PDB file of C-alpha atoms in Angstrom:
ATOM      1  CA  UNK A  22     -23.065  89.858 -11.202  1.00 36.00           C
ATOM      2  CA  UNK A  23     -24.269  89.692 -14.872  1.00 35.00           C
ATOM      3  CA  UNK A  24     -23.212  85.927 -15.307  1.00 35.00           C
ATOM      4  CA  UNK A  25     -25.504  85.134 -12.136  1.00 38.00           C
ATOM      5  CA  UNK A  26     -28.449  85.071 -14.678  1.00 37.00           C
ATOM      6  CA  UNK A  27     -27.083  81.930 -16.810  1.00 35.00           C
ATOM      7  CA  UNK A  28     -26.442  79.945 -13.794  1.00 38.00           C
ATOM      8  CA  UNK A  29     -28.081  79.206 -10.688  1.00 50.00           C
ATOM      9  CA  UNK A  30     -28.197  82.330  -8.473  1.00 49.00           C
ATOM     10  CA  UNK A  31     -27.163  80.861  -5.377  1.00 51.00           C
ATOM     11  CA  UNK A  32     -24.876  78.439  -6.469  1.00 44.00           C
ATOM     12  CA  UNK A  33     -23.109  81.498  -7.953  1.00 46.00           C
ATOM     13  CA  UNK A  34     -23.637  83.578  -4.770  1.00 46.00           C
ATOM     14  CA  UNK A  35     -22.634  80.590  -2.596  1.00 42.00           C
ATOM     15  CA  UNK A  36     -19.741  79.184  -4.518  1.00 36.00           C
ATOM     16  CA  UNK A  37     -17.537  82.394  -4.871  1.00 38.00           C
ATOM     17  CA  UNK A  38     -18.920  84.062  -7.671  1.00 40.00           C
ATOM     18  CA  UNK A  39     -15.799  85.813  -9.302  1.00 37.00           C
ATOM     19  CA  UNK A  40     -15.820  89.655  -9.305  1.00 42.00           C
ATOM     20  CA  UNK A  41     -14.150  91.879 -11.899  1.00 43.00           C
ATOM     21  CA  UNK A  42     -10.506  92.168 -11.066  1.00 44.00           C
ATOM     22  CA  UNK A  43      -9.241  94.825  -8.782  1.00 48.00           C
ATOM     23  CA  UNK A  44      -9.617  98.365 -10.509  1.00 50.00           C
ATOM     24  CA  UNK A  45     -11.979  96.890 -13.128  1.00 50.00           C
ATOM     25  CA  UNK A  46     -15.467  98.521 -13.234  1.00 55.00           C
ATOM     26  CA  UNK A  47     -18.157  96.703 -11.099  1.00 58.00           C
ATOM     27  CA  UNK A  48     -21.844  97.178 -12.332  1.00 78.00           C
ATOM     28  CA  UNK A  49     -24.111  95.522  -9.994  1.00 84.00           C
ATOM     29  CA  UNK A  50     -26.953  93.687 -11.731  1.00 85.00           C
ATOM     30  CA  UNK A  51     -29.798  91.138 -10.419  1.00 85.00           C
ATOM     31  CA  UNK A  52     -30.405  88.327 -12.108  1.00 74.00           C
ATOM     32  CA  UNK A  53     -32.740  88.322 -15.015  1.00 68.00           C
ATOM     33  CA  UNK A  54     -34.606  85.195 -14.501  1.00 62.00           C
ATOM     34  CA  UNK A  55     -34.333  81.940 -13.170  1.00 65.00           C
ATOM     35  CA  UNK A  56     -34.235  79.319 -16.157  1.00 63.00           C
ATOM     36  CA  UNK A  57     -35.660  75.925 -14.372  1.00 65.00           C
ATOM     37  CA  UNK A  58     -39.341  76.947 -14.165  1.00 68.00           C
ATOM     38  CA  UNK A  59     -42.307  77.652 -16.537  1.00 74.00           C
ATOM     39  CA  UNK A  60     -43.715  81.129 -16.787  1.00 75.00           C
ATOM     40  CA  UNK A  61     -46.971  79.917 -15.223  1.00 80.00           C
ATOM     41  CA  UNK A  62     -44.872  78.218 -12.187  1.00 79.00           C
ATOM     42  CA  UNK A  63     -43.021  81.504 -12.005  1.00 77.00           C
ATOM     43  CA  UNK A  64     -46.267  83.507 -11.659  1.00 80.00           C
ATOM     44  CA  UNK A  65     -47.524  80.919  -8.723  1.00 84.00           C
ATOM     45  CA  UNK A  66     -43.913  81.377  -7.058  1.00 84.00           C
ATOM     46  CA  UNK A  67     -44.223  85.129  -7.302  1.00 81.00           C
ATOM     47  CA  UNK A  68     -47.138  85.294  -5.353  1.00 84.00           C
ATOM     48  CA  UNK A  69     -45.235  83.696  -2.438  1.00 81.00           C
ATOM     49  CA  UNK A  70     -42.081  85.478  -2.427  1.00 80.00           C
ATOM     50  CA  UNK A  71     -41.652  88.253   0.385  1.00 78.00           C
ATOM     51  CA  UNK A  72     -42.109  91.893  -0.948  1.00 75.00           C
ATOM     52  CA  UNK A  73     -39.227  94.564  -0.124  1.00 70.00           C
ATOM     53  CA  UNK A  74     -36.433  93.669   2.309  1.00 72.00           C
ATOM     54  CA  UNK A  75     -37.128  90.060   3.120  1.00 71.00           C
ATOM     55  CA  UNK A  76     -34.603  90.403   6.482  1.00 70.00           C
ATOM     56  CA  UNK A  77     -36.976  92.942   8.032  1.00 72.00           C
ATOM     57  CA  UNK A  78     -39.944  90.159   8.234  1.00 76.00           C
ATOM     58  CA  UNK A  79     -37.976  86.910   9.086  1.00 78.00           C
ATOM     59  CA  UNK A  80     -41.857  85.236   9.870  1.00 79.00           C
ATOM     60  CA  UNK A  81     -42.803  86.269   6.069  1.00 83.00           C
ATOM     61  CA  UNK A  82     -39.459  85.000   4.857  1.00 84.00           C
ATOM     62  CA  UNK A  83     -40.013  81.572   6.491  1.00 85.00           C
ATOM     63  CA  UNK A  84     -43.374  81.416   5.373  1.00 86.00           C
ATOM     64  CA  UNK A  85     -42.398  81.766   2.021  1.00 88.00           C
ATOM     65  CA  UNK A  86     -39.464  79.186   2.296  1.00 89.00           C
ATOM     66  CA  UNK A  87     -42.160  76.737   4.009  1.00 89.00           C
ATOM     67  CA  UNK A  88     -44.775  77.664   0.775  1.00 89.00           C
ATOM     68  CA  UNK A  89     -42.064  77.256  -1.706  1.00 89.00           C
ATOM     69  CA  UNK A  90     -41.253  73.938  -0.589  1.00 89.00           C
ATOM     70  CA  UNK A  91     -44.765  72.806  -0.423  1.00 90.00           C
ATOM     71  CA  UNK A  92     -44.859  73.648  -4.282  1.00 88.00           C
ATOM     72  CA  UNK A  93     -41.870  71.062  -4.661  1.00 87.00           C
ATOM     73  CA  UNK A  94     -39.126  73.520  -5.581  1.00 87.00           C
ATOM     74  CA  UNK A  95     -35.635  72.286  -4.817  1.00 86.00           C
ATOM     75  CA  UNK A  96     -33.722  73.935  -2.118  1.00 87.00           C
ATOM     76  CA  UNK A  97     -31.435  75.566  -4.669  1.00 87.00           C
ATOM     77  CA  UNK A  98     -34.500  77.183  -6.652  1.00 87.00           C
ATOM     78  CA  UNK A  99     -36.123  78.154  -3.094  1.00 88.00           C
ATOM     79  CA  UNK A 100     -32.781  80.325  -2.791  1.00 89.00           C
ATOM     80  CA  UNK A 101     -32.471  81.424  -6.395  1.00 87.00           C
ATOM     81  CA  UNK A 102     -36.092  82.795  -6.389  1.00 86.00           C
ATOM     82  CA  UNK A 103     -35.706  84.625  -2.883  1.00 88.00           C
ATOM     83  CA  UNK A 104     -32.631  86.071  -4.012  1.00 88.00           C
ATOM     84  CA  UNK A 105     -34.059  87.235  -7.245  1.00 85.00           C
ATOM     85  CA  UNK A 106     -36.893  88.486  -5.039  1.00 84.00           C
ATOM     86  CA  UNK A 107     -34.559  90.259  -2.666  1.00 86.00           C
ATOM     87  CA  UNK A 108     -32.000  91.835  -5.232  1.00 88.00           C
ATOM     88  CA  UNK A 109     -34.065  94.470  -6.561  1.00 87.00           C
ATOM     89  CA  UNK A 110     -34.495  96.016  -2.941  1.00 86.00           C
ATOM     90  CA  UNK A 111     -31.026  96.037  -2.481  1.00 89.00           C
ATOM     91  CA  UNK A 112     -30.219  97.627  -6.132  1.00 90.00           C
ATOM     92  CA  UNK A 113     -32.624 100.356  -5.676  1.00 89.00           C
ATOM     93  CA  UNK A 114     -30.674 101.520  -2.350  1.00 89.00           C
ATOM     94  CA  UNK A 115     -28.786 104.545  -3.674  1.00 91.00           C
ATOM     95  CA  UNK A 116     -26.742 104.945  -0.308  1.00 94.00           C
ATOM     96  CA  UNK A 117     -24.886 101.611  -1.456  1.00 90.00           C
ATOM     97  CA  UNK A 118     -21.986 101.351  -3.571  1.00 90.00           C
ATOM     98  CA  UNK A 119     -21.735  98.115  -6.054  1.00 89.00           C
ATOM     99  CA  UNK A 120     -19.449  96.543  -3.886  1.00 87.00           C
ATOM    100  CA  UNK A 121     -21.861  97.188  -0.777  1.00 89.00           C
ATOM    101  CA  UNK A 122     -24.902  96.000  -2.964  1.00 89.00           C
ATOM    102  CA  UNK A 123     -22.993  92.627  -3.731  1.00 88.00           C
ATOM    103  CA  UNK A 124     -22.015  92.074  -0.164  1.00 86.00           C
ATOM    104  CA  UNK A 125     -25.421  92.471   0.987  1.00 88.00           C
ATOM    105  CA  UNK A 126     -26.873  90.008  -1.443  1.00 88.00           C
ATOM    106  CA  UNK A 127     -24.163  87.649  -0.476  1.00 88.00           C
ATOM    107  CA  UNK A 128     -24.919  87.845   3.436  1.00 86.00           C
ATOM    108  CA  UNK A 129     -28.455  87.498   2.710  1.00 87.00           C
ATOM    109  CA  UNK A 130     -27.777  84.239   0.273  1.00 88.00           C
ATOM    110  CA  UNK A 131     -25.736  83.024   3.202  1.00 85.00           C
ATOM    111  CA  UNK A 132     -28.373  83.372   6.000  1.00 84.00           C
ATOM    112  CA  UNK A 133     -30.899  82.290   3.566  1.00 87.00           C
ATOM    113  CA  UNK A 134     -29.061  79.114   2.848  1.00 87.00           C
ATOM    114  CA  UNK A 135     -28.711  78.315   6.615  1.00 83.00           C
ATOM    115  CA  UNK A 136     -32.924  78.863   6.726  1.00 84.00           C
ATOM    116  CA  UNK A 137     -33.546  76.727   3.603  1.00 88.00           C
ATOM    117  CA  UNK A 138     -31.074  73.883   4.403  1.00 83.00           C
ATOM    118  CA  UNK A 139     -32.311  73.753   8.161  1.00 73.00           C
ATOM    119  CA  UNK A 140     -28.896  74.054   9.387  1.00 55.00           C
ATOM    120  CA  UNK A 141     -29.111  73.127  13.029  1.00 50.00           C
ATOM    121  CA  UNK A 142     -25.244  72.659  13.822  1.00 52.00           C
ATOM    122  CA  UNK A 143     -22.390  74.583  13.396  1.00 50.00           C
ATOM    123  CA  UNK A 144     -21.193  74.562   9.688  1.00 60.00           C
ATOM    124  CA  UNK A 145     -18.423  75.725   7.720  1.00 64.00           C
ATOM    125  CA  UNK A 146     -18.918  77.597   4.341  1.00 67.00           C
ATOM    126  CA  UNK A 147     -16.506  76.084   2.015  1.00 72.00           C
ATOM    127  CA  UNK A 148     -16.398  77.367  -1.691  1.00 75.00           C
ATOM    128  CA  UNK A 149     -16.372  74.448  -4.128  1.00 75.00           C
ATOM    129  CA  UNK A 150     -16.281  74.579  -8.120  1.00 81.00           C
ATOM    130  CA  UNK A 151     -19.432  73.287  -9.456  1.00 81.00           C
ATOM    131  CA  UNK A 152     -17.637  70.424 -10.912  1.00 84.00           C
ATOM    132  CA  UNK A 153     -16.972  69.356  -7.434  1.00 86.00           C
ATOM    133  CA  UNK A 154     -20.357  69.856  -6.038  1.00 85.00           C
ATOM    134  CA  UNK A 155     -21.671  67.546  -8.872  1.00 87.00           C
ATOM    135  CA  UNK A 156     -19.327  64.946  -7.926  1.00 90.00           C
ATOM    136  CA  UNK A 157     -20.092  65.404  -4.278  1.00 89.00           C
ATOM    137  CA  UNK A 158     -23.753  65.299  -4.837  1.00 88.00           C
ATOM    138  CA  UNK A 159     -23.348  61.924  -7.112  1.00 92.00           C
ATOM    139  CA  UNK A 160     -21.233  60.301  -4.344  1.00 93.00           C
ATOM    140  CA  UNK A 161     -23.610  61.313  -1.443  1.00 89.00           C
ATOM    141  CA  UNK A 162     -26.466  60.017  -3.710  1.00 91.00           C
ATOM    142  CA  UNK A 163     -24.742  56.510  -4.134  1.00 94.00           C
ATOM    143  CA  UNK A 164     -23.931  56.361  -0.618  1.00 92.00           C
ATOM    144  CA  UNK A 165     -27.712  57.042  -0.026  1.00 90.00           C
ATOM    145  CA  UNK A 166     -27.051  60.238   2.038  1.00 84.00           C
ATOM    146  CA  UNK A 167     -27.840  63.853   1.953  1.00 81.00           C
ATOM    147  CA  UNK A 168     -24.855  65.738   0.923  1.00 82.00           C
ATOM    148  CA  UNK A 169     -24.547  67.417   3.965  1.00 79.00           C
ATOM    149  CA  UNK A 170     -24.228  63.860   5.918  1.00 81.00           C
ATOM    150  CA  UNK A 171     -21.822  62.503   3.149  1.00 88.00           C
ATOM    151  CA  UNK A 172     -19.675  65.561   3.587  1.00 87.00           C
ATOM    152  CA  UNK A 173     -19.785  65.463   7.388  1.00 84.00           C
ATOM    153  CA  UNK A 174     -18.523  61.843   7.357  1.00 88.00           C
ATOM    154  CA  UNK A 175     -15.814  62.503   4.662  1.00 89.00           C
ATOM    155  CA  UNK A 176     -14.532  65.423   7.203  1.00 87.00           C
ATOM    156  CA  UNK A 177     -15.126  63.013  10.478  1.00 85.00           C
ATOM    157  CA  UNK A 178     -13.143  60.134   8.361  1.00 88.00           C
ATOM    158  CA  UNK A 179     -10.160  62.788   7.516  1.00 89.00           C
ATOM    159  CA  UNK A 180      -9.831  64.044  10.885  1.00 87.00           C
ATOM    160  CA  UNK A 181      -9.454  60.241  12.384  1.00 87.00           C
ATOM    161  CA  UNK A 182      -6.537  59.632   9.836  1.00 81.00           C
ATOM    162  CA  UNK A 183      -2.948  60.504  11.484  1.00 75.00           C
TER     163      UNK A 183
END
């Protein structure tokens, strides 16, 4: 997971971060930092992050999400920072293998994404290449829609075609 430090943590986790080939030694590492924030803002954000296992206290996790939103962080940065806060807890769990740690952080990222994006309806988790995410985002913006609404319309339209 070393390459996660250089890309958006959430993006890498949610869009199918590649793991070493089968048989290759996997080494679990938490992301080093989130590049898109200043040190002062990082310190302010750090105060709002849950400590320990964020899934143990859903109320605290939701409070952190709300506070990070009020700071003006994008959804992706909220997810990145919360994964960054959660990851060391998983890394310290010596009862888990590196593959188990990776799976646990991915499960957290998936659950967290649902919370941050306020998903109310059933959703599909479909891995996309970063270039596709950029194109989808651009097309949604051009149409004046959220990414979710644009994707929903595209899928509905495709399902109507014979």
